[in-house]
């Protein structure tokens, strides 16, 4: 029989150790199917490390991939801190991208210092508004936001497809379902010449610091933490619970929307319906791996991004599918969920009959 | 007090029981004997180890050291297999838990038979069972309609089913954990009359309690536990209340005394307030709380007290009626507004509604005033000011914690209540709503709560005290009203009331019947 005994307060070292161990466990578990695929483990992981860190190009590619993951990770982390289960970052990302394209492809013209902020704000606003609906349904009618945010992802993706094959299709695009390109004045500048890395990364890092500051030092952050940890007590103490949920919903959606802005205005330059390979969903893994800490989100996003980029590179070299990356990421999520149990409980193996014990 | 069976044989012996949970010793070398036909009261504060000891007896826990010995069918004492509730049942030990273990959707009869019939039996042997139960009911005076669904029965009836269940399984030892916690005074008296009858027929009974009066009135022998150890084991005739209280707490107790007060003008008034629906609904509540008085609300649990507290706390909007504080109308008041106009609320479930366990003591002390300038500036928290105030309150209210930064969930129930008291009473509110403020607290913490409430009254606040403990109400309240099925009786001066009258009203009889 296994017995769970609750632990006392958790130290910082253990908080950091848990995701690191979870990541290592995920890599070990992923080695099993790699062996079946006939790969040498050390060679394969070696290829992955060089693929993500082996050259300046590889490293900037990894950072480019981490940029949207930091933002969607923050979107999930801040919402989950309030126990607002936003599973809709993917849809909010597309909404942000759509808004950025709507503003940034020539409807308005002007210098960069007007157009870039306009594109960024429009994307954040669109993402926030998409999340506002499920938040209001939750606070007014008690509708489960997991269901509404998740299903809204598909609605928005279909809407984007409709727009890309209709009113927003690029007339010069040879009939491909893609938008007009973002104007140069509206595009986020590159950080380095000849590399794809762009200012979206700076935006994401600033956002992480901002969310950290918000949660830690402000009244709003205090209220978000109180509502998330015990909504009943927060309500009893006069904290505006509904308003807090709405604030969190808008912020979470806006962060995911920014991820879409970065991808379209910083990286791709135009919008297609395959803009995101599931950044919204991976953001949930990032947030969980980070223990919902905004600073942790940055590191978790770098880890997940290096897995993706490294696996792409390994896949090109060995011919093994890069689905392996998805496998490792999924294992990492499972490992971190299980290790959360270890964080809160001591596990004891004991004889039968004593399993019901618990301190009075 | 009951006459004791002097030379009856032992039916049960707990021999040197020790049980540790990590660093905590819940039971340390406890030895307890029970004779046939004896009523033993197990007395102790919360956390003294009473329930742990009984759970070891019943096989829920395994003792680290020591044995449980039971005499089967008048034979010699023999060791009971540890850690097996099944073996305990087999050996004739019946347990009535504080929270009943009945299937609400089954009939009383089904509940009693549950688990006594072999799975392989093709037909349920109801007729002989009914005959046996009829006999048991006639002999013990435990009357229950066996065909009713449990969900339709009152708390007292459910308890009777639990006892019948044990008797039906031929229990020779019956253990009751805090059996009167949910009963009116009259129901408690009936229960003890039944227990005396059963003990006279040879049943050994252990009941757990922390109420001194009932322990002295209804037992042969009293064992007192403190900090997991047995500190006294005395025949009841040798005990008095003060001595038992001091044994329980371990030091002398100073009683809180209510000096005559100076009740002023009506302060907080509810007129015709109705709210909620179902069992917990309120109907046409009238209440006038004056400044400088404590108004007690008596009632058996589940008669609308929770809804009343929620309405006064600003968590529930009344469907009808008006509430005013001074000239201020509060019909649509929120929790925020109640706090701002000086209405302090002490919630009945302090863990669930009182504190955010994951946040620190200082954050919990500041939470109601987090938007006040003393805690924030331009939306930024003023941490050092918050912590400094927390340190002061921790000292003033004697909150035992490692520091103002420890998570509040690590504190004991009494200290959690002190956090709530400190943050609500420190602002010198005009009205204090205290819902079950001493529930689950030990004697020391309870007397602390009482002193704080009396101090609030002393400086002219009106206090609404909702409680299920009549002793507490009679000691603190200037006037007492009774709530029954959502109706609140008119408040009457405490001096004109006695426990009997209140008990009858709590059971739903009007004032005239009682007179």
Coordinates of N, CA, C and O in Angstrom, one line a residue, chain B residues 125-271:
Chain B
X125 N -33.2 -11.3 4.4 CA -34.0 -11.8 5.6 C -34.6 -10.7 6.3 O -34.2 -10.4 7.4
X126 N -35.6 -10.0 5.7 CA -36.2 -8.8 6.4 C -37.1 -9.2 7.5 O -37.1 -8.4 8.5
X127 N -37.9 -10.2 7.4 CA -38.9 -10.4 8.4 C -38.2 -10.7 9.8 O -38.6 -10.0 10.8
X128 N -37.3 -11.6 9.9 CA -36.7 -11.9 11.2 C -35.9 -10.6 11.7 O -35.9 -10.3 12.9
X129 N -35.3 -9.9 10.7 CA -34.6 -8.6 11.1 C -35.6 -7.6 11.7 O -35.3 -7.1 12.8
X130 N -36.7 -7.5 11.1 CA -37.7 -6.5 11.6 C -38.2 -6.9 13.0 O -38.4 -6.1 13.9
X131 N -38.3 -8.3 13.2 CA -38.8 -8.7 14.5 C -37.7 -8.4 15.6 O -38.0 -7.9 16.6
X132 N -36.5 -8.7 15.2 CA -35.4 -8.4 16.2 C -35.3 -7.0 16.5 O -35.1 -6.6 17.7
X133 N -35.5 -6.1 15.5 CA -35.4 -4.7 15.7 C -36.5 -4.2 16.5 O -36.4 -3.3 17.4
X134 N -37.7 -4.7 16.3 CA -38.9 -4.3 17.1 C -38.6 -4.6 18.5 O -38.9 -3.7 19.4
X135 N -38.1 -5.7 18.8 CA -37.7 -6.1 20.2 C -36.7 -5.2 20.8 O -36.9 -4.7 21.9
X136 N -35.7 -4.9 20.0 CA -34.6 -4.0 20.5 C -35.2 -2.6 20.8 O -34.9 -2.0 21.8
X137 N -36.1 -2.1 19.9 CA -36.7 -0.8 20.1 C -37.5 -0.7 21.3 O -37.5 0.2 22.1
X138 N -38.3 -1.8 21.6 CA -39.1 -1.8 22.7 C -38.3 -1.8 24.0 O -38.6 -1.2 25.0
X139 N -37.2 -2.6 24.0 CA -36.4 -2.7 25.2 C -35.6 -1.5 25.5 O -35.4 -1.1 26.6
X140 N -35.1 -0.8 24.4 CA -34.2 0.3 24.7 C -34.9 1.7 24.6 O -34.4 2.7 25.1
X141 N -36.1 1.7 24.1 CA -36.8 2.9 24.0 C -36.4 3.7 22.8 O -36.7 4.9 22.7
X142 N -35.6 3.2 21.9 CA -35.1 3.9 20.7 C -36.2 3.7 19.6 O -36.2 2.7 18.9
X143 N -37.1 4.7 19.4 CA -38.2 4.5 18.4 C -37.8 5.2 17.1 O -37.5 6.4 17.1
X144 N -37.9 4.5 16.1 CA -37.6 5.0 14.7 C -38.5 4.4 13.7 O -38.9 3.2 13.9
X145 N -39.1 5.1 12.8 CA -39.8 4.5 11.7 C -38.9 3.9 10.7 O -38.2 4.6 10.0
X146 N -38.8 2.6 10.7 CA -37.8 1.9 9.9 C -38.0 2.0 8.4 O -37.1 1.8 7.7
X147 N -39.2 2.4 8.0 CA -39.4 2.4 6.5 C -39.2 3.8 5.9 O -39.2 3.9 4.7
X148 N -38.9 4.8 6.8 CA -38.6 6.1 6.2 C -37.2 6.1 5.6 O -36.3 5.5 6.1
X149 N -37.1 7.0 4.6 CA -35.8 7.2 4.0 C -35.0 8.0 5.0 O -35.5 9.0 5.6
X150 N -33.7 7.7 5.1 CA -32.9 8.4 6.1 C -32.8 9.9 5.8 O -32.8 10.7 6.7
X151 N -32.9 10.3 4.5 CA -32.8 11.7 4.2 C -34.0 12.5 4.8 O -33.9 13.7 5.0
X152 N -35.1 11.9 5.1 CA -36.2 12.6 5.6 C -36.2 12.6 7.1 O -37.1 13.2 7.7
X153 N -35.3 12.0 7.8 CA -35.3 11.9 9.2 C -34.5 13.1 9.9 O -33.7 13.7 9.2
X154 N -34.9 13.4 11.1 CA -34.1 14.4 11.8 C -32.8 13.9 12.3 O -32.5 12.7 12.3
X155 N -32.0 14.8 12.8 CA -30.6 14.4 13.2 C -30.7 13.4 14.4 O -30.0 12.4 14.5
X156 N -31.7 13.7 15.3 CA -31.8 12.8 16.5 C -32.2 11.4 16.1 O -31.7 10.4 16.6
X157 N -33.1 11.3 15.1 CA -33.5 10.0 14.6 C -32.4 9.3 13.9 O -32.2 8.1 14.1
X158 N -31.6 10.1 13.1 CA -30.4 9.4 12.5 C -29.5 8.8 13.5 O -28.9 7.7 13.3
X159 N -29.3 9.6 14.6 CA -28.4 9.0 15.6 C -29.0 7.8 16.3 O -28.2 6.8 16.5
X160 N -30.3 7.8 16.4 CA -30.9 6.5 17.0 C -30.7 5.3 16.0 O -30.5 4.2 16.5
X161 N -30.8 5.6 14.7 CA -30.5 4.5 13.8 C -29.1 4.0 13.9 O -28.8 2.8 13.9
X162 N -28.1 4.9 14.1 CA -26.7 4.5 14.3 C -26.6 3.6 15.5 O -25.9 2.6 15.5
X163 N -27.3 4.0 16.6 CA -27.2 3.2 17.8 C -27.9 1.8 17.6 O -27.3 0.8 17.9
X164 N -29.1 1.8 16.9 CA -29.8 0.6 16.6 C -28.9 -0.3 15.8 O -28.9 -1.5 16.0
X165 N -28.2 0.3 14.8 CA -27.3 -0.5 13.9 C -26.3 -1.2 14.8 O -26.1 -2.4 14.5
X166 N -25.7 -0.5 15.7 CA -24.7 -1.2 16.6 C -25.4 -2.3 17.4 O -24.8 -3.4 17.5
X167 N -26.5 -2.0 18.0 CA -27.2 -3.0 18.8 C -27.6 -4.2 18.0 O -27.6 -5.4 18.5
X168 N -28.1 -4.0 16.8 CA -28.5 -5.1 15.9 C -27.4 -6.0 15.7 O -27.6 -7.2 15.5
X169 N -26.2 -5.5 15.7 CA -25.0 -6.4 15.4 C -24.5 -6.9 16.8 O -23.3 -7.3 16.9
X170 N -25.3 -6.9 17.8 CA -25.0 -7.5 19.1 C -23.8 -6.8 19.7 O -22.9 -7.5 20.2
X171 N -23.7 -5.5 19.7 CA -22.6 -4.8 20.3 C -22.6 -5.0 21.8 O -23.7 -4.9 22.4
X172 N -21.5 -5.2 22.4 CA -21.4 -5.2 23.8 C -20.6 -4.0 24.3 O -20.6 -3.7 25.5
X173 N -20.0 -3.3 23.4 CA -19.3 -2.0 23.7 C -19.8 -1.0 22.7 O -19.7 -1.2 21.5
X174 N -20.3 0.1 23.2 CA -20.8 1.2 22.2 C -20.0 2.4 22.5 O -19.8 2.9 23.6
X175 N -19.4 2.9 21.4 CA -18.6 4.2 21.5 C -19.3 5.3 20.7 O -19.8 5.1 19.6
X176 N -19.5 6.4 21.4 CA -20.2 7.5 20.8 C -19.2 8.7 20.8 O -18.8 9.1 21.8
X177 N -19.0 9.3 19.6 CA -18.1 10.4 19.5 C -18.9 11.7 19.5 O -19.6 11.9 18.5
X178 N -18.7 12.5 20.5 CA -19.4 13.8 20.6 C -20.9 13.6 20.2 O -21.4 14.3 19.3
X179 N -21.6 12.8 20.9 CA -23.0 12.5 20.5 C -24.0 13.7 20.6 O -25.0 13.7 19.9
X180 N -23.7 14.6 21.5 CA -24.7 15.7 21.7 C -24.4 16.9 20.9 O -25.1 17.9 21.0
X181 N -23.3 16.9 20.1 CA -22.9 18.1 19.3 C -24.0 18.6 18.4 O -24.1 19.8 18.2
X182 N -24.9 17.7 17.9 CA -25.9 18.1 17.0 C -27.3 18.1 17.5 O -28.3 18.2 16.8
X183 N -27.4 17.9 18.9 CA -28.8 17.7 19.4 C -29.2 18.9 20.2 O -28.4 19.7 20.8
X184 N -30.5 19.1 20.4 CA -31.1 20.1 21.3 C -30.9 19.5 22.7 O -30.7 18.3 22.9
X185 N -31.0 20.4 23.7 CA -30.9 19.9 25.1 C -31.9 18.8 25.4 O -31.5 17.8 26.1
X186 N -33.1 18.9 24.9 CA -34.1 17.8 25.2 C -33.7 16.5 24.5 O -33.8 15.5 25.1
X187 N -33.2 16.6 23.3 CA -32.8 15.4 22.6 C -31.6 14.8 23.3 O -31.5 13.5 23.4
X188 N -30.7 15.6 23.8 CA -29.6 15.1 24.6 C -30.0 14.3 25.8 O -29.5 13.2 26.1
X189 N -31.0 14.9 26.5 CA -31.5 14.2 27.7 C -32.1 12.8 27.4 O -31.9 11.9 28.0
X190 N -32.9 12.8 26.3 CA -33.5 11.5 25.8 C -32.4 10.5 25.5 O -32.4 9.4 25.9
X191 N -31.3 11.0 24.8 CA -30.2 10.1 24.5 C -29.6 9.5 25.8 O -29.4 8.3 25.8
X192 N -29.3 10.4 26.8 CA -28.7 9.9 27.9 C -29.6 8.9 28.7 O -29.1 8.0 29.3
X193 N -30.9 9.2 28.7 CA -31.8 8.3 29.4 C -31.7 6.9 28.7 O -31.7 5.9 29.4
X194 N -31.7 6.9 27.4 CA -31.5 5.7 26.6 C -30.2 5.0 27.0 O -30.2 3.7 27.2
X195 N -29.1 5.7 27.0 CA -27.8 5.1 27.3 C -27.9 4.5 28.7 O -27.3 3.4 28.9
X196 N -28.5 5.1 29.7 CA -28.5 4.6 31.0 C -29.3 3.3 31.0 O -28.9 2.3 31.7
X197 N -30.4 3.2 30.3 CA -31.2 2.0 30.2 C -30.3 0.9 29.6 O -30.3 -0.2 30.1
X198 N -29.6 1.2 28.5 CA -28.8 0.2 27.8 C -27.7 -0.3 28.7 O -27.4 -1.5 28.8
X199 N -27.1 0.6 29.5 CA -26.0 0.2 30.4 C -26.5 -0.7 31.5 O -25.9 -1.6 31.9
X200 N -27.7 -0.4 31.9 CA -28.3 -1.2 33.0 C -28.5 -2.7 32.5 O -28.5 -3.6 33.3
X201 N -28.7 -2.8 31.2 CA -28.8 -4.2 30.6 C -27.5 -4.8 30.3 O -27.4 -5.9 29.7
X202 N -26.4 -4.1 30.6 CA -25.1 -4.7 30.5 C -24.2 -4.2 29.4 O -23.1 -4.7 29.2
X203 N -24.7 -3.2 28.6 CA -23.9 -2.7 27.6 C -22.8 -1.8 28.2 O -23.1 -0.9 29.0
X204 N -21.6 -1.9 27.7 CA -20.5 -1.0 28.1 C -20.5 0.2 27.2 O -20.6 0.0 25.9
X205 N -20.5 1.4 27.7 CA -20.6 2.6 26.8 C -19.4 3.5 27.1 O -19.1 3.8 28.2
X206 N -18.8 4.0 26.0 CA -17.8 5.1 26.1 C -18.4 6.2 25.3 O -18.7 6.1 24.2
X207 N -18.5 7.4 25.9 CA -18.9 8.6 25.1 C -17.8 9.7 25.3 O -17.3 9.9 26.3
X208 N -17.5 10.3 24.1 CA -16.5 11.3 24.1 C -17.2 12.7 24.2 O -18.3 12.9 23.5
X209 N -16.7 13.6 24.9 CA -17.3 14.8 25.1 C -16.3 15.9 25.6 O -15.3 15.5 26.1
X210 N -16.7 17.2 25.3 CA -15.9 18.2 26.1 C -16.9 19.1 26.9 O -16.5 20.1 27.3
X211 N -18.2 18.6 27.0 CA -19.1 19.4 27.8 C -19.2 18.8 29.2 O -19.6 17.7 29.4
X212 N -18.8 19.6 30.1 CA -18.6 19.2 31.5 C -19.9 18.8 32.1 O -20.0 17.7 32.8
X213 N -21.0 19.6 31.9 CA -22.2 19.3 32.6 C -22.8 17.9 32.3 O -23.2 17.2 33.2
X214 N -22.8 17.6 31.0 CA -23.4 16.3 30.6 C -22.5 15.1 31.0 O -23.0 14.1 31.4
X215 N -21.2 15.4 31.1 CA -20.3 14.3 31.5 C -20.6 14.0 33.0 O -20.7 12.8 33.4
X216 N -20.8 15.0 33.8 CA -21.0 14.7 35.2 C -22.4 14.2 35.4 O -22.6 13.3 36.3
X217 N -23.3 14.6 34.6 CA -24.7 14.1 34.8 C -24.9 12.7 34.4 O -25.8 12.0 34.9
X218 N -24.1 12.2 33.4 CA -24.5 10.9 32.8 C -23.5 9.8 32.8 O -23.6 8.9 31.9
X219 N -22.5 9.9 33.6 CA -21.5 8.8 33.5 C -21.2 8.2 34.8 O -21.6 8.7 35.9
X220 N -20.6 7.0 34.8 CA -20.1 6.4 36.0 C -18.7 6.8 36.4 O -18.3 6.9 37.5
X221 N -18.0 6.9 35.3 CA -16.5 7.2 35.5 C -16.1 8.1 34.4 O -16.6 8.2 33.3
X222 N -15.1 8.9 34.8 CA -14.6 9.9 33.8 C -13.1 9.8 33.6 O -12.3 9.7 34.6
X223 N -12.7 9.7 32.4 CA -11.2 9.7 32.1 C -10.9 11.0 31.3 O -11.6 11.3 30.4
X224 N -9.9 11.7 31.8 CA -9.6 12.9 31.2 C -8.3 12.8 30.4 O -7.3 12.3 30.9
X225 N -8.3 13.2 29.1 CA -7.1 13.1 28.3 C -6.6 14.6 28.1 O -7.4 15.5 27.9
X226 N -5.3 14.7 28.1 CA -4.7 16.1 27.8 C -3.4 15.8 27.1 O -2.5 15.1 27.6
X227 N -3.2 16.4 26.0 CA -2.0 16.3 25.2 C -1.7 14.8 24.9 O -0.5 14.4 24.9
X228 N -2.7 14.0 24.7 CA -2.5 12.6 24.3 C -2.3 11.7 25.5 O -2.2 10.5 25.3
X229 N -2.2 12.2 26.7 CA -2.0 11.4 27.9 C -3.2 11.4 28.8 O -3.9 12.4 28.9
X230 N -3.4 10.3 29.5 CA -4.5 10.2 30.5 C -4.0 10.9 31.7 O -3.1 10.5 32.3
X231 N -4.7 12.0 32.1 CA -4.3 12.7 33.3 C -5.2 12.5 34.5 O -4.8 12.9 35.6
X232 N -6.3 11.8 34.3 CA -7.2 11.5 35.4 C -8.1 10.4 35.0 O -8.5 10.2 33.8
X233 N -8.5 9.6 36.0 CA -9.5 8.5 35.8 C -10.2 8.3 37.1 O -9.7 7.7 38.0
X234 N -11.4 8.9 37.2 CA -12.0 9.1 38.5 C -13.5 8.6 38.4 O -14.1 8.8 37.4
X235 N -14.0 8.1 39.5 CA -15.4 7.9 39.6 C -16.1 9.2 39.6 O -15.7 10.2 40.1
X236 N -17.3 9.3 38.9 CA -17.9 10.5 38.6 C -18.3 11.3 39.9 O -18.2 12.5 40.0
X237 N -18.7 10.5 41.0 CA -19.1 11.1 42.2 C -18.0 11.9 42.8 O -18.3 12.8 43.7
X238 N -16.7 11.7 42.4 CA -15.6 12.4 43.0 C -15.2 13.7 42.2 O -14.2 14.3 42.5
X239 N -16.0 14.0 41.2 CA -15.6 15.1 40.3 C -16.5 16.3 40.5 O -17.7 16.2 40.7
X240 N -16.0 17.5 40.3 CA -16.8 18.6 40.0 C -16.3 19.4 38.8 O -15.2 19.1 38.3
X241 N -17.2 20.3 38.3 CA -16.9 20.9 37.0 C -15.6 21.6 36.9 O -14.8 21.5 36.0
X242 N -15.3 22.4 38.0 CA -14.1 23.3 38.0 C -12.9 22.4 37.9 O -12.0 22.6 37.1
X243 N -12.9 21.3 38.7 CA -11.7 20.4 38.8 C -11.5 19.8 37.4 O -10.4 19.7 36.9
X244 N -12.6 19.3 36.8 CA -12.5 18.7 35.5 C -12.0 19.7 34.4 O -11.1 19.3 33.6
X245 N -12.5 20.9 34.5 CA -12.0 21.9 33.5 C -10.5 22.1 33.6 O -9.8 22.2 32.7
X246 N -10.1 22.2 34.9 CA -8.6 22.4 35.1 C -7.8 21.2 34.7 O -6.7 21.4 34.1
X247 N -8.3 20.0 34.9 CA -7.6 18.8 34.4 C -7.5 18.8 32.9 O -6.5 18.5 32.3
X248 N -8.6 19.3 32.3 CA -8.6 19.3 30.8 C -7.6 20.3 30.2 O -6.9 20.0 29.3
X249 N -7.6 21.5 30.8 CA -6.7 22.5 30.3 C -5.3 22.5 30.8 O -4.4 22.8 30.2
X250 N -5.2 22.0 32.1 CA -3.9 21.9 32.7 C -3.5 23.1 33.5 O -2.3 23.2 33.9
X251 N -4.3 24.1 33.6 CA -4.0 25.2 34.5 C -5.3 25.8 35.0 O -6.4 25.4 34.5
X252 N -5.3 26.7 35.9 CA -6.5 27.3 36.4 C -7.2 28.2 35.3 O -6.5 28.7 34.5
X253 N -8.5 28.2 35.4 CA -9.2 29.0 34.4 C -9.9 30.2 35.1 O -10.5 30.0 36.1
X254 N -9.8 31.3 34.4 CA -10.6 32.4 34.9 C -11.8 32.5 34.0 O -11.7 32.6 32.8
X255 N -13.0 32.5 34.6 CA -14.2 32.6 33.8 C -14.4 34.0 33.3 O -14.0 35.0 33.9
X256 N -14.9 34.1 32.0 CA -15.3 35.4 31.5 C -16.6 35.8 32.2 O -17.5 35.0 32.1
X257 N -16.7 37.0 32.7 CA -17.9 37.4 33.3 C -18.4 38.6 32.6 O -17.7 39.5 32.2
X258 N -19.7 38.6 32.4 CA -20.4 39.7 31.7 C -20.9 40.7 32.7 O -21.8 40.4 33.5
X259 N -20.2 41.8 32.7 CA -20.7 42.9 33.6 C -22.0 43.4 33.0 O -22.2 43.4 31.8
X260 N -22.9 44.0 33.9 CA -24.1 44.6 33.3 C -23.7 45.7 32.3 O -22.8 46.4 32.5
X261 N -24.4 45.7 31.2 CA -24.1 46.6 30.1 C -25.0 47.8 30.0 O -25.9 47.9 30.8
X262 N -24.7 48.7 29.1 CA -25.6 49.8 28.9 C -26.0 49.8 27.5 O -25.4 50.4 26.6
X263 N -27.1 49.1 27.2 CA -27.5 49.0 25.8 C -28.1 50.3 25.4 O -28.8 51.0 26.2
X264 N -27.8 50.8 24.2 CA -28.2 52.1 23.8 C -29.3 52.0 22.8 O -30.2 51.2 22.9
X265 N -29.2 52.9 21.8 CA -30.3 52.9 20.8 C -30.2 51.8 19.8 O -29.1 51.2 19.6
X266 N -31.3 51.4 19.1 CA -31.2 50.4 18.1 C -30.2 50.8 17.0 O -30.2 52.0 16.6
X267 N -29.3 49.9 16.6 CA -28.2 50.3 15.7 C -28.3 49.6 14.4 O -28.4 50.2 13.3
X268 N -28.5 48.3 14.4 CA -28.6 47.5 13.2 C -30.0 46.8 13.3 O -30.3 46.1 14.2
X269 N -30.8 47.1 12.3 CA -32.2 46.6 12.3 C -32.5 45.9 11.0 O -32.2 46.3 9.9
X270 N -33.1 44.7 11.2 CA -33.6 43.9 10.0 C -35.1 43.9 10.2 O -35.6 43.5 11.2
X271 N -35.8 44.2 9.1 CA -37.3 44.1 9.1 C -37.8 43.3 8.0 O -37.6 43.6 6.8

